PDB file of C-alpha atoms in Angstrom:
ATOM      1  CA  UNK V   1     -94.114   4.969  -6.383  1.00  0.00           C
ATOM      2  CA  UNK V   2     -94.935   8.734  -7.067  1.00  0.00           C
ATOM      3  CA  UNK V   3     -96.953   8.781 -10.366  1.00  0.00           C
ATOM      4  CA  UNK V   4     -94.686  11.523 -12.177  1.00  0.00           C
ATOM      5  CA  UNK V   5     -91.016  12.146 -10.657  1.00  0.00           C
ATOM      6  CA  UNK V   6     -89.144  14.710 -10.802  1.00  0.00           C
ATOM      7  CA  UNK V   7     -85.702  15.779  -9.825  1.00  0.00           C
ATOM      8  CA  UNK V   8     -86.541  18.846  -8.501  1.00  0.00           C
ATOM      9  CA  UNK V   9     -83.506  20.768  -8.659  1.00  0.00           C
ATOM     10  CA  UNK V  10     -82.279  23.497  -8.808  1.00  0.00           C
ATOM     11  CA  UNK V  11     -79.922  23.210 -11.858  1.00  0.00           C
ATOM     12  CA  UNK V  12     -77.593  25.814 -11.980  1.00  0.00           C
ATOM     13  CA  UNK V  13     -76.030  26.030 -15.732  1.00  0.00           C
ATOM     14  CA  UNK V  14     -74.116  29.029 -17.735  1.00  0.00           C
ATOM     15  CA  UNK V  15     -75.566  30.967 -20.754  1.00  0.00           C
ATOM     16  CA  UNK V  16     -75.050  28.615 -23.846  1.00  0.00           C
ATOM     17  CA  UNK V  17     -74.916  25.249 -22.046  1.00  0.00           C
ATOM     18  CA  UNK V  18     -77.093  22.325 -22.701  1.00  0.00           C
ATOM     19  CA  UNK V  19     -79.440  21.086 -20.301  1.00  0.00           C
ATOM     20  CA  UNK V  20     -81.379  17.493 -19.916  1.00  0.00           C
ATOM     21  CA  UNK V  21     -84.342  16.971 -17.332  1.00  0.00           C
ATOM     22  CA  UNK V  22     -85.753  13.337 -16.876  1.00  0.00           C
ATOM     23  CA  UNK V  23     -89.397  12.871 -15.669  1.00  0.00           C
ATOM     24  CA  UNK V  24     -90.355   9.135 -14.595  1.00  0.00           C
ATOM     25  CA  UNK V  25     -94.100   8.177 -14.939  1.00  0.00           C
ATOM     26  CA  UNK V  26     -95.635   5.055 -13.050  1.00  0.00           C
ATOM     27  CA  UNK V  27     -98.670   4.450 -15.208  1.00  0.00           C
ATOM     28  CA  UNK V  28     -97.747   2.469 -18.010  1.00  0.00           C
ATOM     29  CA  UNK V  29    -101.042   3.095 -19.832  1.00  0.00           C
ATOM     30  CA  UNK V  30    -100.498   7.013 -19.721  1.00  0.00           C
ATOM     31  CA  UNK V  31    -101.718   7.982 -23.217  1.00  0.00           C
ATOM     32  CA  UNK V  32    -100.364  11.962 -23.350  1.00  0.00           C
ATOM     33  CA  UNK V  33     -97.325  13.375 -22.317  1.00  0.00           C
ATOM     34  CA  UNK V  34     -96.176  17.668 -22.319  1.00  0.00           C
ATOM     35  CA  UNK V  35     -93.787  19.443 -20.808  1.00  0.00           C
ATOM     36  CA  UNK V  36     -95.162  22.810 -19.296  1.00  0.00           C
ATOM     37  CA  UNK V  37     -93.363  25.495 -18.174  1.00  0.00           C
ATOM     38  CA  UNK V  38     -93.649  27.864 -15.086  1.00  0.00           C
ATOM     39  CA  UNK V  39     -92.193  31.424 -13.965  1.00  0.00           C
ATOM     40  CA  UNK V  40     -92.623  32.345 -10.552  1.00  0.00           C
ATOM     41  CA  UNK V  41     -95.772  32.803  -9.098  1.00  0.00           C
ATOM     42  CA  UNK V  42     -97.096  32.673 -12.525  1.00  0.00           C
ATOM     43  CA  UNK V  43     -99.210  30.057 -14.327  1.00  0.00           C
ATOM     44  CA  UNK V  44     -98.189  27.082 -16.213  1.00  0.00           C
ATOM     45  CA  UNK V  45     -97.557  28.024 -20.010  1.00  0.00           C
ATOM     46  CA  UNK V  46     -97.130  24.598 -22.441  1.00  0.00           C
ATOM     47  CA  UNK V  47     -93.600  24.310 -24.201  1.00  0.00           C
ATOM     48  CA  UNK V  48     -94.582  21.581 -26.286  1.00  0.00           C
ATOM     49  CA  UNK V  49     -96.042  18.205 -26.416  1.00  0.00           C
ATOM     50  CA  UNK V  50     -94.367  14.902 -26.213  1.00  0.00           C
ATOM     51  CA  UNK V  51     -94.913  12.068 -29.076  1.00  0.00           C
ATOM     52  CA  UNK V  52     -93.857   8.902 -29.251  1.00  0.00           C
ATOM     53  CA  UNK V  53     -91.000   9.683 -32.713  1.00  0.00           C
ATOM     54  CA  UNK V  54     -89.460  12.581 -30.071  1.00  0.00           C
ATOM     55  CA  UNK V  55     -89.842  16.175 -31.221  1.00  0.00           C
ATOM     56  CA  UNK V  56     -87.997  18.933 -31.601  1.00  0.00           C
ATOM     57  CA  UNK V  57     -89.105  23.160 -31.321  1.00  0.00           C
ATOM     58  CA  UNK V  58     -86.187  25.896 -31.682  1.00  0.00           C
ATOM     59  CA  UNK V  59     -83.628  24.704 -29.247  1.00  0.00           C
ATOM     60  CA  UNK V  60     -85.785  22.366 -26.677  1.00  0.00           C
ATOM     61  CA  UNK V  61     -86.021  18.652 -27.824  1.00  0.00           C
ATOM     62  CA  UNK V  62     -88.430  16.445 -25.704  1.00  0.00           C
ATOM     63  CA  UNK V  63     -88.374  12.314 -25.853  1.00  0.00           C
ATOM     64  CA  UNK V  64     -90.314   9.441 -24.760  1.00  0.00           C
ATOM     65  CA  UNK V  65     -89.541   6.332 -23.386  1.00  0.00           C
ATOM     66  CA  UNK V  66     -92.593   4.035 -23.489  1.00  0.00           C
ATOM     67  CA  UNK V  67     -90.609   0.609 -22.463  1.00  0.00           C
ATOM     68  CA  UNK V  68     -88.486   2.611 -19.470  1.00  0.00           C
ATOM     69  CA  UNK V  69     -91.993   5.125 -18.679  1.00  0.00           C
ATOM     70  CA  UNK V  70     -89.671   8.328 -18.969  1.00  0.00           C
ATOM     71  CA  UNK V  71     -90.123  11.340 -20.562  1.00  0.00           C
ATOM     72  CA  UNK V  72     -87.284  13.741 -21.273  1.00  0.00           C
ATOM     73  CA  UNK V  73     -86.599  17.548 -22.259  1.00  0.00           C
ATOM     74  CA  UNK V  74     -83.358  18.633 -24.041  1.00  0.00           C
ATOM     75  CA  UNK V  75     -82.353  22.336 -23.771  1.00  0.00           C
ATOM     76  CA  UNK V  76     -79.415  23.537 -25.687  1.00  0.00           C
ATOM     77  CA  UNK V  77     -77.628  27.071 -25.846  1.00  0.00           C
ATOM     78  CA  UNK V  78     -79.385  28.150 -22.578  1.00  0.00           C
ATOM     79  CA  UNK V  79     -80.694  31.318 -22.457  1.00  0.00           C
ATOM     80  CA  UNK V  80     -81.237  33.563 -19.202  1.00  0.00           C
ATOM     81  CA  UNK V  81     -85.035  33.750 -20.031  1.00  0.00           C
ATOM     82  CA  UNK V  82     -84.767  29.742 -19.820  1.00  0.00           C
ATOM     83  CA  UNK V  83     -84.701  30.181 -15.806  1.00  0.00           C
ATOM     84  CA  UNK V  84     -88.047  28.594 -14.645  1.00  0.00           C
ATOM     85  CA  UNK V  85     -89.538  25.402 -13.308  1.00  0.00           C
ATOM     86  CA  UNK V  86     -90.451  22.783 -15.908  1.00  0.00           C
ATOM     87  CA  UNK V  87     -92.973  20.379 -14.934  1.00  0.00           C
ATOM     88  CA  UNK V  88     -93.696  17.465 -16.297  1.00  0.00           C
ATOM     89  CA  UNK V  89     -97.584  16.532 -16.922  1.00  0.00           C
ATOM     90  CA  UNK V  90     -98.512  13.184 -17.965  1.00  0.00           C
ATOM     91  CA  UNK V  91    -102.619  12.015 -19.324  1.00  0.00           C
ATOM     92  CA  UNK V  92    -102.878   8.613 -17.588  1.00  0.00           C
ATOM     93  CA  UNK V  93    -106.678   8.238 -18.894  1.00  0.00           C
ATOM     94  CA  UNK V  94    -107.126   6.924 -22.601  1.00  0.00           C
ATOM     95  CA  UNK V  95    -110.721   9.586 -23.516  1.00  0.00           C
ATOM     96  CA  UNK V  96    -110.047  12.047 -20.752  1.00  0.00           C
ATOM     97  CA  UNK V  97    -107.654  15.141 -20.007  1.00  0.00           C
ATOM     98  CA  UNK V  98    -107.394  14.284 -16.359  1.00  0.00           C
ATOM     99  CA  UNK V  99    -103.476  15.595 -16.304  1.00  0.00           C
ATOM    100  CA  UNK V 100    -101.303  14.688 -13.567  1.00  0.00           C
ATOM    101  CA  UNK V 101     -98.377  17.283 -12.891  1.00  0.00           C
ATOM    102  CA  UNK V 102     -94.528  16.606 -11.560  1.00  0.00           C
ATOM    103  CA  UNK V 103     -93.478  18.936  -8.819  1.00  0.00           C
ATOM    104  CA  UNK V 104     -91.136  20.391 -11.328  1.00  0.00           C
ATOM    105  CA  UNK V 105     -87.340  20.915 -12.236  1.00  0.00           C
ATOM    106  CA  UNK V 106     -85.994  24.397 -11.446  1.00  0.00           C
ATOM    107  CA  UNK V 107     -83.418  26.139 -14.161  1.00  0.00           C
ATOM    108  CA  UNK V 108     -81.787  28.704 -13.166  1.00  0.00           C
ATOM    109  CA  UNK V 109     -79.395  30.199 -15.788  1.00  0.00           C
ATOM    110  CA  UNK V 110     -76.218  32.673 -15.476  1.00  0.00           C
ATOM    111  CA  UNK V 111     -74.328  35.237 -16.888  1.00  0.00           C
TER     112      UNK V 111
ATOM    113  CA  UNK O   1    -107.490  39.023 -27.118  1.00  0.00           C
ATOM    114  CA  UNK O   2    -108.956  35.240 -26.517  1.00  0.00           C
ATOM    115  CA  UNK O   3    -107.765  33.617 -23.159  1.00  0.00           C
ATOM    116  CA  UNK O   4    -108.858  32.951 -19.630  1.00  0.00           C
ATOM    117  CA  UNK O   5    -109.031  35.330 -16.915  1.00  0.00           C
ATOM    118  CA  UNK O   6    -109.502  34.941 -13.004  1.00  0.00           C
ATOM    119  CA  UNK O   7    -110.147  37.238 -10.470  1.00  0.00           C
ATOM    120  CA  UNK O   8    -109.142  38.268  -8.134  1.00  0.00           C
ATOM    121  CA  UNK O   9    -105.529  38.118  -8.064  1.00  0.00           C
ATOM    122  CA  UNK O  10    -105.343  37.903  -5.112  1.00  0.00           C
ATOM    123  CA  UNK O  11    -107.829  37.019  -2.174  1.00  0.00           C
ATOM    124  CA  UNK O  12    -107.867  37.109   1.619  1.00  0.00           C
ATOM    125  CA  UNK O  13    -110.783  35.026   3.831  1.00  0.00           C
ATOM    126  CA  UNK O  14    -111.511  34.668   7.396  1.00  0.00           C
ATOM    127  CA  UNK O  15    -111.664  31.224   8.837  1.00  0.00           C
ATOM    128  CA  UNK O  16    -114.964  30.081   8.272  1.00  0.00           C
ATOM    129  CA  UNK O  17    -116.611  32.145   5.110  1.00  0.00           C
ATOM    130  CA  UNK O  18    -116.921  30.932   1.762  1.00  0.00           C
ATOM    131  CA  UNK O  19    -114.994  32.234  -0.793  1.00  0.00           C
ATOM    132  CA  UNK O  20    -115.933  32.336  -5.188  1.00  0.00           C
ATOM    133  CA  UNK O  21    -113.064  32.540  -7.355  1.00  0.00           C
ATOM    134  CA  UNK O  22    -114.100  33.682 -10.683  1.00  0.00           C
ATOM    135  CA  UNK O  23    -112.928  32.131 -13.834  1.00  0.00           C
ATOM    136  CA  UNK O  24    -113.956  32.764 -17.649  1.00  0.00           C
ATOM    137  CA  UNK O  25    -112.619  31.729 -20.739  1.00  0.00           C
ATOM    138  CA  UNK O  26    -114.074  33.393 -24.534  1.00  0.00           C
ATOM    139  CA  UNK O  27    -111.673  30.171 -26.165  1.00  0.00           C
ATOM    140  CA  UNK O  28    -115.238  28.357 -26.927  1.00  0.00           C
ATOM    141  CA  UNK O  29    -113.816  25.608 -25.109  1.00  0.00           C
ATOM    142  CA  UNK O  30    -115.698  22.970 -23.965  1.00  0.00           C
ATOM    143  CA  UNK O  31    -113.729  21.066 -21.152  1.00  0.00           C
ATOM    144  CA  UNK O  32    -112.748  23.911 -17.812  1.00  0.00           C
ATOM    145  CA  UNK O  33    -110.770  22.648 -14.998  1.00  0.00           C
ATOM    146  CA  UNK O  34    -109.684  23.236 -11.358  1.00  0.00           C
ATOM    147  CA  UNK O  35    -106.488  23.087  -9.980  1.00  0.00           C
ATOM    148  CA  UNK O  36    -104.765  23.793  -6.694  1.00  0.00           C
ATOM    149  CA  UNK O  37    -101.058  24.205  -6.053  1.00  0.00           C
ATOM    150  CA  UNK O  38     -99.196  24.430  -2.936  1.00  0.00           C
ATOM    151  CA  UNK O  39     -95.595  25.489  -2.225  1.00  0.00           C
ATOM    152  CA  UNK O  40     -93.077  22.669  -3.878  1.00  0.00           C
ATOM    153  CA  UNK O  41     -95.790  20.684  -5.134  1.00  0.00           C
ATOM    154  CA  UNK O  42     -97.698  19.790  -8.045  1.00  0.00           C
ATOM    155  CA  UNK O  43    -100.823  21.193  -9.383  1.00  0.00           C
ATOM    156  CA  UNK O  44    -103.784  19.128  -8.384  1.00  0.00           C
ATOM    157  CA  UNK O  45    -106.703  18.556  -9.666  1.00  0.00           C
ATOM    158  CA  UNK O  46    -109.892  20.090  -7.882  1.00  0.00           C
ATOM    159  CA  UNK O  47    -113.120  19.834 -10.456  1.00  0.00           C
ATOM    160  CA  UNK O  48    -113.341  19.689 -13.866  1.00  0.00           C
ATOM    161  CA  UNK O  49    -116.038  19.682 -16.091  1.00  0.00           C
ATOM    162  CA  UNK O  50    -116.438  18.645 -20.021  1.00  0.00           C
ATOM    163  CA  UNK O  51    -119.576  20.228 -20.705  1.00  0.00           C
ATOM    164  CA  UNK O  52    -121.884  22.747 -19.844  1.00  0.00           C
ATOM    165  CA  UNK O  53    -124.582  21.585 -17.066  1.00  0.00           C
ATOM    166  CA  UNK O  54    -122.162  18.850 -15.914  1.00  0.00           C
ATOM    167  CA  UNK O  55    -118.574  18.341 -13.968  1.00  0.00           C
ATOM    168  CA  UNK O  56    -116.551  15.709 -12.056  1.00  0.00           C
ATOM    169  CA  UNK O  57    -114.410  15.536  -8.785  1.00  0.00           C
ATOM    170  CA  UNK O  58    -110.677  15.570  -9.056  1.00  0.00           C
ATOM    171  CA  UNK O  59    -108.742  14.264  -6.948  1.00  0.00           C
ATOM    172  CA  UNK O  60    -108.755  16.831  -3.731  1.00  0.00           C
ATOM    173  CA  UNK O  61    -112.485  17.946  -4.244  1.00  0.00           C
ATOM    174  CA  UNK O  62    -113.527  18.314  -0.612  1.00  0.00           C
ATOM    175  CA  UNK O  63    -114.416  21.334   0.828  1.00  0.00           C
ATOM    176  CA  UNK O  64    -115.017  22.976  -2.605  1.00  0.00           C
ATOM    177  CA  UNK O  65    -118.102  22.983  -5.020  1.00  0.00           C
ATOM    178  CA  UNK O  66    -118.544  24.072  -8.488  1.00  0.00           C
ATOM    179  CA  UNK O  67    -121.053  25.526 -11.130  1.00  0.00           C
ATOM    180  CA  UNK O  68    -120.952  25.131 -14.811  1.00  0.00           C
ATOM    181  CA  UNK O  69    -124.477  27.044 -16.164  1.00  0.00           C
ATOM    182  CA  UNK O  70    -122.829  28.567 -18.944  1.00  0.00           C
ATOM    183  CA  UNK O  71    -119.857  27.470 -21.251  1.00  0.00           C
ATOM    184  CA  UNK O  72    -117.161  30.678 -20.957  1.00  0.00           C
ATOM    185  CA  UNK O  73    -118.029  30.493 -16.775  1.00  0.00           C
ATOM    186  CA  UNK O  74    -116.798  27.825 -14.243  1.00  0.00           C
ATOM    187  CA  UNK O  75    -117.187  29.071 -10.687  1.00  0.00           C
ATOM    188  CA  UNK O  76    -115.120  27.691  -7.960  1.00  0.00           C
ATOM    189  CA  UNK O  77    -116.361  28.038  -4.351  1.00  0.00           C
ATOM    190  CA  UNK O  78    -113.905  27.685  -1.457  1.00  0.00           C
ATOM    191  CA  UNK O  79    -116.449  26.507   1.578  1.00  0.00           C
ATOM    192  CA  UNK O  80    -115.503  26.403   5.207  1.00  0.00           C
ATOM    193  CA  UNK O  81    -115.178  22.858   5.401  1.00  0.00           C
ATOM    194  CA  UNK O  82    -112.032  22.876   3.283  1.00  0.00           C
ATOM    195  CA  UNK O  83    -109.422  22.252   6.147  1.00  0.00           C
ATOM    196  CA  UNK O  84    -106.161  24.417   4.518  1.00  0.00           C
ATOM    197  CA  UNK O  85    -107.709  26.082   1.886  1.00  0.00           C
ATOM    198  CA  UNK O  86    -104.549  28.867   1.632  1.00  0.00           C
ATOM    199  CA  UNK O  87    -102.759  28.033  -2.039  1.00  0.00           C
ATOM    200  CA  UNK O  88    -102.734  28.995  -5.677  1.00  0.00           C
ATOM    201  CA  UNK O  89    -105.581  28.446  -7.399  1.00  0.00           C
ATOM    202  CA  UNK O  90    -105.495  27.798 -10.967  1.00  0.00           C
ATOM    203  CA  UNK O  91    -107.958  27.503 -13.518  1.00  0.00           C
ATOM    204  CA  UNK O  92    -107.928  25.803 -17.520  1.00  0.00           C
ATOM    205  CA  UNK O  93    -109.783  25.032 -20.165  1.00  0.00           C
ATOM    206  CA  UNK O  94    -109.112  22.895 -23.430  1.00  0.00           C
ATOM    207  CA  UNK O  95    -110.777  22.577 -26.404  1.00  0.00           C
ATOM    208  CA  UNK O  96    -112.681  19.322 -25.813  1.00  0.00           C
ATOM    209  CA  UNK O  97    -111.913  16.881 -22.793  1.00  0.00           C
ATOM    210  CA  UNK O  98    -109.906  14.573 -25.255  1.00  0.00           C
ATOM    211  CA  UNK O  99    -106.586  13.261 -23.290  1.00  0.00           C
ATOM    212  CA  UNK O 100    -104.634  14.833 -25.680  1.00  0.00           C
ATOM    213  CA  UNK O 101    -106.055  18.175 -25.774  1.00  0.00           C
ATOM    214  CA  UNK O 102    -103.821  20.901 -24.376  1.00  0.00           C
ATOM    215  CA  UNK O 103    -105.040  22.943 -21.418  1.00  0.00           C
ATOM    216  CA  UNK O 104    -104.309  26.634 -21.419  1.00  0.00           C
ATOM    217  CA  UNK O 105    -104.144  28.343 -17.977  1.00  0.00           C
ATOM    218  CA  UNK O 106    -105.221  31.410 -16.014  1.00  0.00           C
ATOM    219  CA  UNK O 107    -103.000  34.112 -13.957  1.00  0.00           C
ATOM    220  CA  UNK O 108    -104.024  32.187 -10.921  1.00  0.00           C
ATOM    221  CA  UNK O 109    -105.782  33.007  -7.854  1.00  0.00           C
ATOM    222  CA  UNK O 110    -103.799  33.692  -4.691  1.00  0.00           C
ATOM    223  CA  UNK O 111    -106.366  32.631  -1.549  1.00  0.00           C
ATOM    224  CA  UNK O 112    -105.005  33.376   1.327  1.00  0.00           C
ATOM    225  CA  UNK O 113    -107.130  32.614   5.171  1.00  0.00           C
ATOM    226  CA  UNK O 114    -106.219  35.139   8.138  1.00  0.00           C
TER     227      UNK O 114
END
């Protein structure tokens, strides 16, 4: 088992719609969890850590799901700027930021 | 403006030369990584390195070596031995090597071998 899975898409979704990508994680001991986000040929930006209560910034929502070892991120009222690939990083190592990266989910919103 | 920059932007090598990609941070952060990331795939981890005068092999770190003499600086070298060195190189740095300090990245390095 891959240690962070990820559907990679594309999912193609109209302006306003709501969005919900799953990430699966196969260490059970992973101790951080963030959703990053990447444009094209650009570098990885963070859209927001994941904690264990779920948390919620503007219009993306991210959960965790220690007893299934899933993370997910919630996107509602798409926006065209929302098109990029999300990636899923996961800290398997209590003490150390050794992340471990998903291959990504690409969004691609229309008009 | 505080952040990390790399350079070049882009980078081209002949089979068998070593290549430096340059990568500085003025964050003051302790912990600077190395990442590599390939068409469709996921970044992976090259060197990293939680204080100054010391670093640690990631997961893919043959063919390249590292320097860490002075906090804001962490050097990657791209030697001939690396087999398929062409990808997108990424550096990051974090405040302190903690596993749930967030890592901030760099524009990226293209490499690319003729």
């Amino acid at each position: 088992r891959k240690e962070v899975e990820q559907d990679p898409g594309p999912f193609n979704v109209p302006e306003g719609a709501t969005v919900a990508f799953n990430c699966t994680y196969s260490n059970s001991a992973s101790q951080s969890f963030f959703w990053y986000r990447q444009d094209c040929r650009k570098e990885p930006k963070l859209l927001m850590s994941v904690y264990s209560s779920g948390n919620e910034d503007g219009r993306f929502t991210a959960q965790l799901n220690r007893a299934s070892q899933y993370i997910s991120l919630l996107i509602r009222d798409s926006k065209l700027s929302d098109s990029a690939t999300y990636l899923c990083v996961v800290n398997p190592l209590a003490g150390y930021s050794t992340l471990t990266f998903g291959k990504g989910t690409m969004l691609l919103v229309s008009p | 403006d505080g952040g990390i920059t790399q350079s070049p932007k882009y980078l081209f090598r002949k089979e068998g030369q070593n290549v430096t990609l340059s990568c500085e941070q003025n964050l003051n952060h302790d912990a600077m990584y190395w990442y590599r990331q390939d068409p469709g795939q996921g970044l992976r981890l090259i060197y990293y390195s939680q204080i100054v005068n010391d670093f640690q092999k990631g997961d893919i770190a043959e063919g390249y070596s590292v320097s860490r003499e002075k906090k804001e600086s962490f050097p990657l070298t791209v030697t001939s031995a690396q087999k398929n060195p062409t990808a997108f190189y990424l550096c990051a740095s974090s405040i302190g090597g903690s596993s749930t300090d967030t890592q901030y990245f760099g524009p990226g390095t293209r490499l690319t071998v003729l």
